[in-house]
Tab-separated table of C-alpha atoms in Angstrom:
chain	number	residue	atom	x	y	z
A	1	MET	CA	86.567	-16.351	64.975
A	2	ARG	CA	86.755	-13.705	62.348
A	3	SER	CA	87.114	-16.261	59.582
A	4	LYS	CA	84.088	-18.116	60.850
A	5	MET	CA	82.108	-14.930	60.776
A	6	ILE	CA	83.165	-14.248	57.191
A	7	THR	CA	82.219	-17.768	56.203
A	8	VAL	CA	78.756	-17.443	57.689
A	9	VAL	CA	78.128	-14.123	55.960
A	10	THR	CA	79.366	-15.520	52.683
A	11	VAL	CA	77.088	-18.523	52.954
A	12	VAL	CA	74.055	-16.370	53.802
A	13	ALA	CA	74.758	-13.968	50.944
A	14	SER	CA	75.090	-16.830	48.511
A	15	VAL	CA	71.813	-18.297	49.587
A	16	VAL	CA	70.056	-14.945	49.237
A	17	LEU	CA	71.639	-14.313	45.851
A	18	VAL	CA	70.718	-17.726	44.559
A	19	ALA	CA	67.096	-17.202	45.744
A	20	GLN	CA	66.875	-13.844	44.035
A	21	VAL	CA	68.297	-15.245	40.789
A	22	ALA	CA	65.764	-18.063	40.896
A	23	ALA	CA	62.898	-15.610	41.535
A	24	ALA	CA	64.038	-13.420	38.658
A	25	ASP	CA	64.021	-16.382	36.312
A	26	GLN	CA	60.437	-17.170	37.309
A	27	VAL	CA	59.346	-13.547	36.716
A	28	GLN	CA	60.985	-13.567	33.314
A	29	GLU	CA	59.205	-16.762	32.428
A	30	GLN	CA	55.850	-15.310	33.523
A	31	LEU	CA	56.460	-12.155	31.500
A	32	ARG	CA	57.302	-14.238	28.468
A	33	LEU	CA	54.107	-16.251	28.839
A	34	MET	CA	52.037	-13.081	29.251
A	35	GLU	CA	53.558	-11.568	26.107
A	36	GLN	CA	52.757	-14.761	24.222
A	37	ARG	CA	49.124	-14.668	25.422
A	38	MET	CA	48.807	-10.976	24.491
A	39	ALA	CA	50.096	-11.708	21.003
A	40	GLU	CA	47.560	-14.522	20.622
A	41	MET	CA	44.725	-12.217	21.796
A	42	GLU	CA	45.806	-9.500	19.352
A	43	ASP	CA	45.713	-12.048	16.532
A	44	ARG	CA	42.211	-13.128	17.574
A	45	LEU	CA	40.973	-9.511	17.849
A	46	GLN	CA	42.353	-8.723	14.431
A	47	ALA	CA	40.566	-11.738	12.950
A	48	THR	CA	37.307	-10.705	14.661
A	49	SER	CA	37.639	-7.138	13.349
A	50	ASP	CA	38.153	-8.461	9.835
A	51	GLU	CA	35.016	-10.608	10.160
A	52	LEU	CA	32.964	-7.620	11.463
A	53	ARG	CA	34.086	-5.411	8.577
A	54	THR	CA	33.120	-8.127	6.107
A	55	ALA	CA	29.705	-8.601	7.782
A	56	LYS	CA	29.039	-4.833	7.844
A	57	ALA	CA	29.849	-4.532	4.176
A	58	THR	CA	27.473	-7.413	3.421
A	59	VAL	CA	24.677	-5.789	5.471
A	60	SER	CA	25.183	-2.453	3.675
A	61	GLU	CA	24.955	-4.141	0.291
A	62	GLN	CA	21.786	-5.978	1.321
A	63	GLN	CA	20.239	-2.762	2.711
A	64	GLU	CA	20.921	-0.915	-0.523
A	65	LEU	CA	19.256	-3.722	-2.455
A	66	LEU	CA	16.202	-3.585	-0.135
A	67	GLN	CA	15.966	0.201	-0.459
A	68	ASP	CA	16.220	-0.002	-4.227
A	69	SER	CA	13.437	-2.591	-4.264
A	70	GLY	CA	11.222	-0.413	-2.025
A	71	LEU	CA	11.025	-2.903	0.828
A	72	ILE	CA	12.515	-0.492	3.357
A	73	GLU	CA	12.302	3.287	3.559
A	74	GLY	CA	15.720	4.131	5.051
A	75	GLU	CA	18.569	3.079	7.259
A	76	ASP	CA	16.473	3.345	10.436
A	77	ALA	CA	13.279	1.832	8.949
A	78	GLY	CA	12.253	-1.746	9.326
A	79	ILE	CA	11.383	-4.165	6.573
A	80	ARG	CA	7.831	-3.750	5.327
A	81	SER	CA	5.645	-4.989	2.508
A	82	GLY	CA	4.829	-2.947	-0.564
A	83	ALA	CA	1.203	-2.752	0.587
A	84	GLY	CA	2.306	-1.382	3.954
A	85	GLY	CA	4.327	1.343	2.278
A	86	PHE	CA	1.351	2.220	0.075
A	87	LEU	CA	-0.955	2.568	3.079
A	88	ASP	CA	1.577	4.836	4.765
A	89	MET	CA	0.969	7.357	1.975
A	90	VAL	CA	-2.864	7.089	2.018
A	91	ASP	CA	-5.212	8.990	4.342
A	92	ILE	CA	-8.279	6.992	5.388
A	93	SER	CA	-11.296	8.791	6.821
A	94	GLY	CA	-15.053	8.492	6.907
A	95	VAL	CA	-18.225	8.465	8.938
A	96	VAL	CA	-20.899	6.032	10.129
A	97	ALA	CA	-24.289	7.644	10.795
A	98	ALA	CA	-27.723	6.393	11.821
A	99	SER	CA	-30.899	8.358	12.487
A	100	TYR	CA	-34.536	8.307	13.450
A	101	ASN	CA	-37.082	10.642	11.857
A	102	HIS	CA	-40.742	11.296	12.498
A	103	ARG	CA	-43.214	13.237	10.370
A	104	PHE	CA	-45.641	15.194	12.575
A	105	ILE	CA	-48.019	16.096	9.699
A	106	ASN	CA	-49.758	13.328	7.716
A	107	THR	CA	-48.076	10.676	9.863
A	108	SER	CA	-49.563	7.650	8.138
A	109	GLY	CA	-47.828	5.878	5.266
A	110	THR	CA	-44.546	6.534	3.536
A	111	GLY	CA	-43.220	9.748	2.067
A	112	ASN	CA	-45.342	9.769	-1.093
A	113	GLN	CA	-45.701	13.547	-1.396
A	114	ASN	CA	-42.242	14.153	-2.871
A	115	GLU	CA	-42.578	16.819	-5.514
A	116	GLY	CA	-39.519	18.498	-6.952
A	117	LEU	CA	-37.522	20.029	-4.125
A	118	PHE	CA	-40.240	19.218	-1.568
A	119	LYS	CA	-39.123	16.003	0.117
A	120	THR	CA	-41.217	14.089	2.622
A	121	PRO	CA	-39.436	11.425	4.681
A	122	ASP	CA	-41.069	8.279	5.929
A	123	ALA	CA	-43.389	8.896	8.864
A	124	ASN	CA	-41.749	6.864	11.632
A	125	THR	CA	-38.491	5.149	10.811
A	126	PHE	CA	-34.997	4.238	11.881
A	127	GLN	CA	-32.430	4.232	9.098
A	128	VAL	CA	-28.747	3.950	8.293
A	129	ASP	CA	-27.933	7.346	6.851
A	130	GLN	CA	-24.388	6.728	5.722
A	131	VAL	CA	-21.458	4.403	5.931
A	132	TRP	CA	-18.785	6.473	4.218
A	133	VAL	CA	-15.119	5.622	3.628
A	134	THR	CA	-12.652	7.950	1.906
A	135	LEU	CA	-9.215	6.955	0.604
A	136	ASP	CA	-6.990	9.843	-0.418
A	137	LYS	CA	-3.407	10.112	-1.599
A	138	THR	CA	-2.839	13.799	-2.278
A	139	PRO	CA	-0.192	14.544	-4.924
A	140	THR	CA	2.759	16.615	-3.696
A	141	ASP	CA	5.940	18.116	-5.107
A	142	GLU	CA	7.810	15.007	-3.934
A	143	SER	CA	5.179	12.524	-5.176
A	144	ARG	CA	3.171	14.061	-8.040
A	145	GLY	CA	0.758	11.175	-8.585
A	146	GLY	CA	-2.295	10.557	-6.427
A	147	PHE	CA	-5.879	9.373	-6.250
A	148	HIS	CA	-9.108	9.940	-4.351
A	149	THR	CA	-12.099	7.663	-3.919
A	150	GLU	CA	-15.185	7.666	-1.696
A	151	PHE	CA	-17.426	4.654	-1.080
A	152	PHE	CA	-20.769	4.963	0.647
A	153	THR	CA	-23.969	3.130	1.370
A	154	GLY	CA	-27.145	3.810	3.313
A	155	GLN	CA	-29.975	6.217	2.649
A	156	SER	CA	-27.680	8.763	0.991
A	157	ALA	CA	-26.468	6.156	-1.475
A	158	GLU	CA	-30.060	5.384	-2.375
A	159	SER	CA	-31.237	8.983	-2.751
A	160	GLN	CA	-28.127	10.669	-4.201
A	161	ASN	CA	-26.555	7.917	-6.281
A	162	GLY	CA	-29.639	6.074	-7.517
A	163	ASN	CA	-28.662	2.872	-5.712
A	164	GLY	CA	-30.959	0.348	-4.165
A	165	GLU	CA	-31.230	0.203	-0.386
A	166	GLY	CA	-28.066	-1.282	1.099
A	167	ASP	CA	-26.106	-1.195	-2.172
A	168	LEU	CA	-22.552	0.099	-2.186
A	169	GLY	CA	-22.098	3.296	-4.187
A	170	ILE	CA	-19.096	5.237	-5.447
A	171	TYR	CA	-19.490	8.919	-4.716
A	172	SER	CA	-16.190	9.956	-6.298
A	173	ALA	CA	-13.202	8.187	-7.816
A	174	TYR	CA	-10.429	9.922	-9.715
A	175	ALA	CA	-6.727	9.831	-10.430
A	176	SER	CA	-4.638	12.972	-9.905
A	177	TYR	CA	-1.458	14.534	-11.227
A	178	LEU	CA	0.204	17.659	-9.838
A	179	ALA	CA	1.715	19.431	-12.830
A	180	PRO	CA	4.767	21.623	-12.060
A	181	ILE	CA	3.165	24.787	-13.432
A	182	GLY	CA	3.153	27.966	-11.362
A	183	ASN	CA	2.121	27.062	-7.812
A	184	GLY	CA	1.096	23.631	-9.081
A	185	VAL	CA	-1.898	22.620	-11.217
A	186	GLN	CA	-3.729	19.509	-10.042
A	187	ILE	CA	-5.436	17.526	-12.789
A	188	ASP	CA	-8.203	15.112	-11.690
A	189	ALA	CA	-9.854	12.619	-14.028
A	190	GLY	CA	-12.785	10.356	-13.145
A	191	ARG	CA	-15.962	10.831	-11.126
A	192	LEU	CA	-15.756	14.233	-9.456
A	193	GLY	CA	-17.656	15.832	-6.606
A	194	THR	CA	-19.035	19.265	-7.452
A	195	PRO	CA	-17.293	22.302	-5.954
A	196	LEU	CA	-20.593	24.236	-6.058
A	197	GLY	CA	-22.771	24.920	-3.050
A	198	ALA	CA	-22.420	25.435	0.686
A	199	GLU	CA	-23.467	21.920	1.719
A	200	VAL	CA	-22.228	18.435	0.841
A	201	VAL	CA	-23.599	14.911	0.816
A	202	GLN	CA	-21.313	13.636	3.593
A	203	THR	CA	-23.344	14.309	6.718
A	204	ASN	CA	-20.525	15.331	9.057
A	205	GLY	CA	-19.576	18.099	6.613
A	206	ASN	CA	-22.818	19.991	7.329
A	207	TYR	CA	-24.344	21.797	10.294
A	208	PHE	CA	-27.599	19.905	9.750
A	209	ILE	CA	-28.885	16.349	9.415
A	210	THR	CA	-30.805	17.189	6.222
A	211	GLN	CA	-29.515	19.040	3.190
A	212	GLY	CA	-31.426	22.157	2.220
A	213	SER	CA	-33.662	22.683	-0.786
A	214	VAL	CA	-31.142	25.014	-2.447
A	215	PHE	CA	-28.799	22.035	-2.380
A	216	GLY	CA	-31.342	20.333	-4.657
A	217	LEU	CA	-30.715	22.900	-7.411
A	218	GLN	CA	-27.029	21.988	-7.631
A	219	PRO	CA	-25.198	19.064	-9.224
A	220	VAL	CA	-23.826	16.421	-6.873
A	221	THR	CA	-21.257	14.464	-8.891
A	222	TYR	CA	-20.273	14.171	-12.529
A	223	THR	CA	-17.716	12.343	-14.649
A	224	GLY	CA	-14.971	14.161	-16.503
A	225	VAL	CA	-11.693	15.986	-15.958
A	226	SER	CA	-10.824	19.113	-13.992
A	227	ALA	CA	-7.803	21.321	-13.360
A	228	SER	CA	-7.355	23.330	-10.167
A	229	THR	CA	-4.674	25.616	-8.772
A	230	GLN	CA	-3.984	28.093	-6.002
A	231	ILE	CA	-3.179	31.413	-7.650
A	232	THR	CA	-2.217	32.819	-4.250
A	233	ASP	CA	-2.606	31.526	-0.690
A	234	GLU	CA	-6.132	33.010	-0.630
A	235	ILE	CA	-7.317	32.722	-4.256
A	236	GLY	CA	-7.998	29.426	-6.018
A	237	PHE	CA	-9.425	28.453	-9.397
A	238	ILE	CA	-10.937	25.266	-10.804
A	239	ALA	CA	-12.327	24.446	-14.265
A	240	GLY	CA	-13.538	21.233	-15.846
A	241	VAL	CA	-15.396	19.480	-18.638
A	242	VAL	CA	-17.811	16.665	-17.753
A	243	ASN	CA	-20.395	14.428	-19.413
A	244	ASP	CA	-23.515	16.071	-18.031
A	245	VAL	CA	-24.726	18.795	-15.674
A	246	TYR	CA	-26.632	16.454	-13.374
A	247	SER	CA	-26.074	12.894	-14.552
A	248	ASN	CA	-23.302	11.026	-12.717
A	249	THR	CA	-23.096	8.062	-15.098
A	250	PHE	CA	-19.583	6.852	-15.853
A	251	ASN	CA	-20.000	7.275	-19.612
A	252	SER	CA	-22.059	9.270	-22.103
A	253	PRO	CA	-22.878	8.521	-25.764
A	254	SER	CA	-23.578	12.186	-26.519
A	255	MET	CA	-21.137	14.499	-28.281
A	256	ASP	CA	-22.420	17.374	-26.102
A	257	LYS	CA	-20.688	18.002	-22.792
A	258	ALA	CA	-20.987	20.339	-19.805
A	259	TYR	CA	-18.437	22.865	-18.584
A	260	TYR	CA	-17.912	24.306	-15.133
A	261	GLY	CA	-15.620	26.662	-13.281
A	262	GLN	CA	-15.214	28.394	-9.963
A	263	ILE	CA	-13.008	31.058	-8.465
A	264	SER	CA	-12.682	31.119	-4.695
A	265	TYR	CA	-11.286	33.415	-2.048
A	266	GLY	CA	-10.564	32.241	1.474
A	267	GLY	CA	-9.349	34.641	4.154
A	268	ASP	CA	-9.022	34.311	7.913
A	269	ALA	CA	-12.615	35.363	8.624
A	270	PHE	CA	-14.245	35.696	5.200
A	271	GLY	CA	-14.663	33.538	2.095
A	272	LEU	CA	-16.358	33.863	-1.289
A	273	ASN	CA	-16.911	31.265	-4.025
A	274	VAL	CA	-18.378	32.207	-7.403
A	275	GLY	CA	-18.924	29.460	-9.944
A	276	GLY	CA	-21.275	27.761	-12.325
A	277	ILE	CA	-21.893	24.966	-14.786
A	278	TRP	CA	-23.476	24.982	-18.248
A	279	GLY	CA	-24.128	22.291	-20.796
A	280	ARG	CA	-25.993	19.101	-21.551
A	281	ASP	CA	-28.770	18.003	-19.200
A	282	SER	CA	-29.707	14.505	-20.341
A	283	GLY	CA	-32.494	14.237	-17.763
A	284	ASN	CA	-34.268	17.115	-19.486
A	285	CYS	CA	-34.023	15.815	-23.068
A	286	GLY	CA	-36.984	14.637	-25.126
A	287	ASN	CA	-37.166	12.382	-28.193
A	288	GLY	CA	-34.761	9.827	-26.840
A	289	GLY	CA	-32.155	12.365	-25.770
A	290	ASP	CA	-31.319	13.820	-29.198
A	291	GLY	CA	-31.105	17.543	-29.856
A	292	GLU	CA	-30.266	20.562	-27.743
A	293	CYS	CA	-31.210	20.323	-24.057
A	294	ASN	CA	-29.106	22.542	-21.850
A	295	THR	CA	-29.157	23.652	-18.236
A	296	SER	CA	-27.038	26.251	-16.493
A	297	VAL	CA	-26.505	26.826	-12.776
A	298	VAL	CA	-24.883	29.945	-11.317
A	299	ASP	CA	-23.733	29.474	-7.725
A	300	VAL	CA	-22.450	31.984	-5.148
A	301	VAL	CA	-21.381	31.044	-1.611
A	302	LEU	CA	-20.367	33.526	1.070
A	303	THR	CA	-18.808	32.340	4.360
A	304	ALA	CA	-17.870	34.314	7.460
A	305	ASP	CA	-16.494	33.671	10.934
A	306	PRO	CA	-17.143	36.936	12.785
A	307	THR	CA	-16.177	35.435	16.148
A	308	GLU	CA	-14.385	32.311	17.344
A	309	ASN	CA	-17.647	30.555	18.189
A	310	LEU	CA	-19.895	31.782	15.342
A	311	SER	CA	-19.799	30.582	11.714
A	312	LEU	CA	-22.132	31.770	8.960
A	313	TRP	CA	-22.788	31.045	5.289
A	314	ALA	CA	-25.142	32.251	2.572
A	315	ASN	CA	-25.834	30.485	-0.743
A	316	PHE	CA	-27.507	31.827	-3.896
A	317	ASP	CA	-28.359	29.739	-6.988
A	318	TRP	CA	-29.902	30.519	-10.344
A	319	LYS	CA	-30.882	27.565	-12.499
A	320	HIS	CA	-31.998	28.037	-16.138
A	321	SER	CA	-33.247	25.241	-18.406
A	322	GLY	CA	-33.827	25.518	-22.138
A	323	GLY	CA	-33.039	24.210	-25.602
A	324	ASP	CA	-34.892	23.119	-28.713
A	325	ASN	CA	-35.387	19.584	-27.444
A	326	THR	CA	-36.222	20.122	-23.801
A	327	PRO	CA	-39.747	19.749	-22.417
A	328	LEU	CA	-38.860	21.942	-19.432
A	329	HIS	CA	-38.120	25.652	-19.928
A	330	GLY	CA	-37.726	28.215	-17.217
A	331	ASP	CA	-35.817	29.440	-14.205
A	332	ALA	CA	-35.424	28.640	-10.550
A	333	PHE	CA	-33.916	30.917	-7.924
A	334	GLY	CA	-32.855	29.845	-4.482
A	335	VAL	CA	-31.301	31.622	-1.536
A	336	SER	CA	-30.383	30.184	1.838
A	337	GLY	CA	-28.604	31.378	4.949
A	338	ALA	CA	-27.296	29.386	7.877
A	339	GLY	CA	-25.173	29.738	10.972
A	340	ARG	CA	-23.846	27.714	13.880
A	341	LEU	CA	-23.099	29.036	17.349
A	342	ALA	CA	-20.727	27.014	19.513
A	343	ILE	CA	-22.143	27.221	23.046
A	344	THR	CA	-19.225	25.244	24.479
A	345	ASP	CA	-16.352	23.236	23.022
A	346	THR	CA	-18.671	20.208	22.780
A	347	MET	CA	-22.085	21.759	22.161
A	348	GLY	CA	-23.635	23.966	19.489
A	349	VAL	CA	-26.854	25.137	17.880
A	350	ALA	CA	-27.483	25.892	14.190
A	351	THR	CA	-30.313	27.316	12.094
A	352	ARG	CA	-31.059	27.593	8.351
A	353	VAL	CA	-33.642	29.600	6.380
A	354	GLU	CA	-34.369	29.044	2.654
A	355	TYR	CA	-36.532	30.418	-0.095
A	356	VAL	CA	-36.801	28.806	-3.541
A	357	THR	CA	-39.021	29.974	-6.395
A	358	GLN	CA	-39.536	28.215	-9.727
A	359	GLU	CA	-41.121	29.703	-12.821
A	360	ASP	CA	-41.084	27.260	-15.700
A	361	SER	CA	-43.223	25.465	-18.225
A	362	LEU	CA	-43.391	21.720	-18.800
A	363	ASN	CA	-44.581	20.801	-22.327
A	364	GLY	CA	-46.334	24.165	-22.554
A	365	THR	CA	-47.958	24.031	-19.087
A	366	GLN	CA	-46.902	26.908	-16.862
A	367	ARG	CA	-45.699	25.773	-13.440
A	368	ASP	CA	-44.916	28.243	-10.680
A	369	SER	CA	-44.035	27.292	-7.134
A	370	GLU	CA	-42.628	28.736	-3.943
A	371	LEU	CA	-40.870	26.773	-1.225
A	372	VAL	CA	-39.821	27.990	2.223
A	373	THR	CA	-37.880	25.920	4.746
A	374	LEU	CA	-36.779	26.585	8.314
A	375	THR	CA	-34.415	24.231	10.149
A	376	GLY	CA	-33.023	24.197	13.695
A	377	THR	CA	-30.376	21.727	14.898
A	378	PHE	CA	-28.718	21.061	18.251
A	379	ASP	CA	-25.475	19.055	18.386
A	380	VAL	CA	-23.356	17.657	21.205
A	381	THR	CA	-20.059	15.753	21.121
A	382	PHE	CA	-20.086	12.868	23.610
A	383	ALA	CA	-16.597	11.556	22.893
A	384	GLU	CA	-13.849	12.101	20.381
A	385	GLY	CA	-15.447	11.624	16.959
A	386	LEU	CA	-18.905	10.768	18.376
A	387	VAL	CA	-21.637	13.373	17.778
A	388	ALA	CA	-25.387	13.368	18.436
A	389	ARG	CA	-27.768	15.814	16.737
A	390	ALA	CA	-31.451	16.660	17.127
A	391	GLU	CA	-33.263	18.578	14.396
A	392	VAL	CA	-36.662	20.104	13.676
A	393	ARG	CA	-37.492	21.158	10.107
A	394	TRP	CA	-40.530	22.912	8.682
A	395	ASP	CA	-41.253	23.112	4.932
A	396	THR	CA	-44.124	24.757	3.099
A	397	LEU	CA	-44.728	24.501	-0.656
A	398	VAL	CA	-47.284	26.381	-2.745
A	399	ASN	CA	-47.921	25.321	-6.356
A	400	ASP	CA	-49.625	27.605	-8.874
A	401	PHE	CA	-50.182	25.844	-12.196
A	402	ASP	CA	-51.689	27.456	-15.323
A	403	GLY	CA	-52.058	31.009	-14.056
A	404	GLY	CA	-54.029	30.578	-10.873
A	405	ARG	CA	-55.263	27.013	-11.137
A	406	PHE	CA	-53.808	25.131	-8.129
A	407	GLN	CA	-52.643	21.576	-8.499
A	408	GLY	CA	-51.816	20.059	-5.150
A	409	GLY	CA	-52.395	23.409	-3.446
A	410	ARG	CA	-50.279	24.005	-0.359
A	411	ASN	CA	-48.248	21.294	1.289
A	412	ASP	CA	-46.753	21.646	4.757
A	413	GLN	CA	-44.294	19.404	6.493
A	414	LEU	CA	-42.947	19.325	10.039
A	415	THR	CA	-40.286	16.735	10.725
A	416	GLY	CA	-38.212	15.819	13.761
A	417	LEU	CA	-34.931	13.936	13.398
A	418	ALA	CA	-32.287	12.501	15.710
A	419	GLN	CA	-28.896	11.338	14.482
A	420	LEU	CA	-25.819	9.712	15.939
A	421	TYR	CA	-22.613	9.584	13.923
A	422	TYR	CA	-18.978	8.660	14.434
A	423	GLU	CA	-16.301	10.187	12.223
A	424	PHE	CA	-12.798	8.832	11.841
């Protein structure tokens, strides 16, 4: 019995041992297969890593080539065209303005009473005042070259630039270089806008729809070269040499030139500009433009912002004409003052008062005149960039020719204007 028991136990143990040995062989085989698969995966991963490193190196080389060629701006920038990169550096702005004006005195016919600084608009008319586009790339320490150009059309182009109605005019166009001298000296060469005066041609740069009569004593644009710099944060200086005091032609056959300069101070609540121009005035030359014919203009502009919602300016001009070959000799003095009160963030009212006196002789005939203007303007902003203005202007002119003998007598003008403009 005992031997049988031993036999049974031995048989059972053998069976169990054989089963365990068999199971262990299977586990070993599975482990071997898993190791083989892991080795294959490691080989594949290594090959993939090598391919990625090669591709990354290729991309880096291509990116460097694109950066060197100027087609991309940096590692995070996308591919762009050269024109797109140029436009990124250029500021584009401008204004589109249209108006209606009505003459309340002598309402029939067109404005045929224009005489010197006394301007009479058409009696009852709608007009395109300005379509104005400015392109500007200001030179900087990082990019010292630049340019500035302004294109415009409309009534301003016709009256200020001598263009026909609807023609496209160039108000200014010049190339710039910022010289690394002191705080930087900017040199501009081409057609330049004058720095003189308190008002400008671009309508959204003024409080009023119309420019004042003192504005008529000042140059508008001229062709030449100028240099400007900021001596300090508050004090600036500009000087230039140009073809003519008033003429804005792109070239001049005369050896005589005109010279101008201005020093300016701009503080937080106060500003002062003192400048002038002197030299050839081709529009005042006789005998075909030969000989001496000079004009000088002294200009002073005072600005002030006494409160957050009140802005003021005053402008004084002295114009003197003379020379051996000029038919017009004499002086003109003009003074104007203006201010705008912001009633709300989107609404304001402005007023301007002017007095201009001229004492001169034309070909030996004494001509004296006095001109007074009074202007009131209301403006409201309807939407971002969209402004409407309503204006009433009164002018009175008295001519005294040849020591008491009146020619034309007294002329009065009362005009109402409405304007809508969008600036961008």
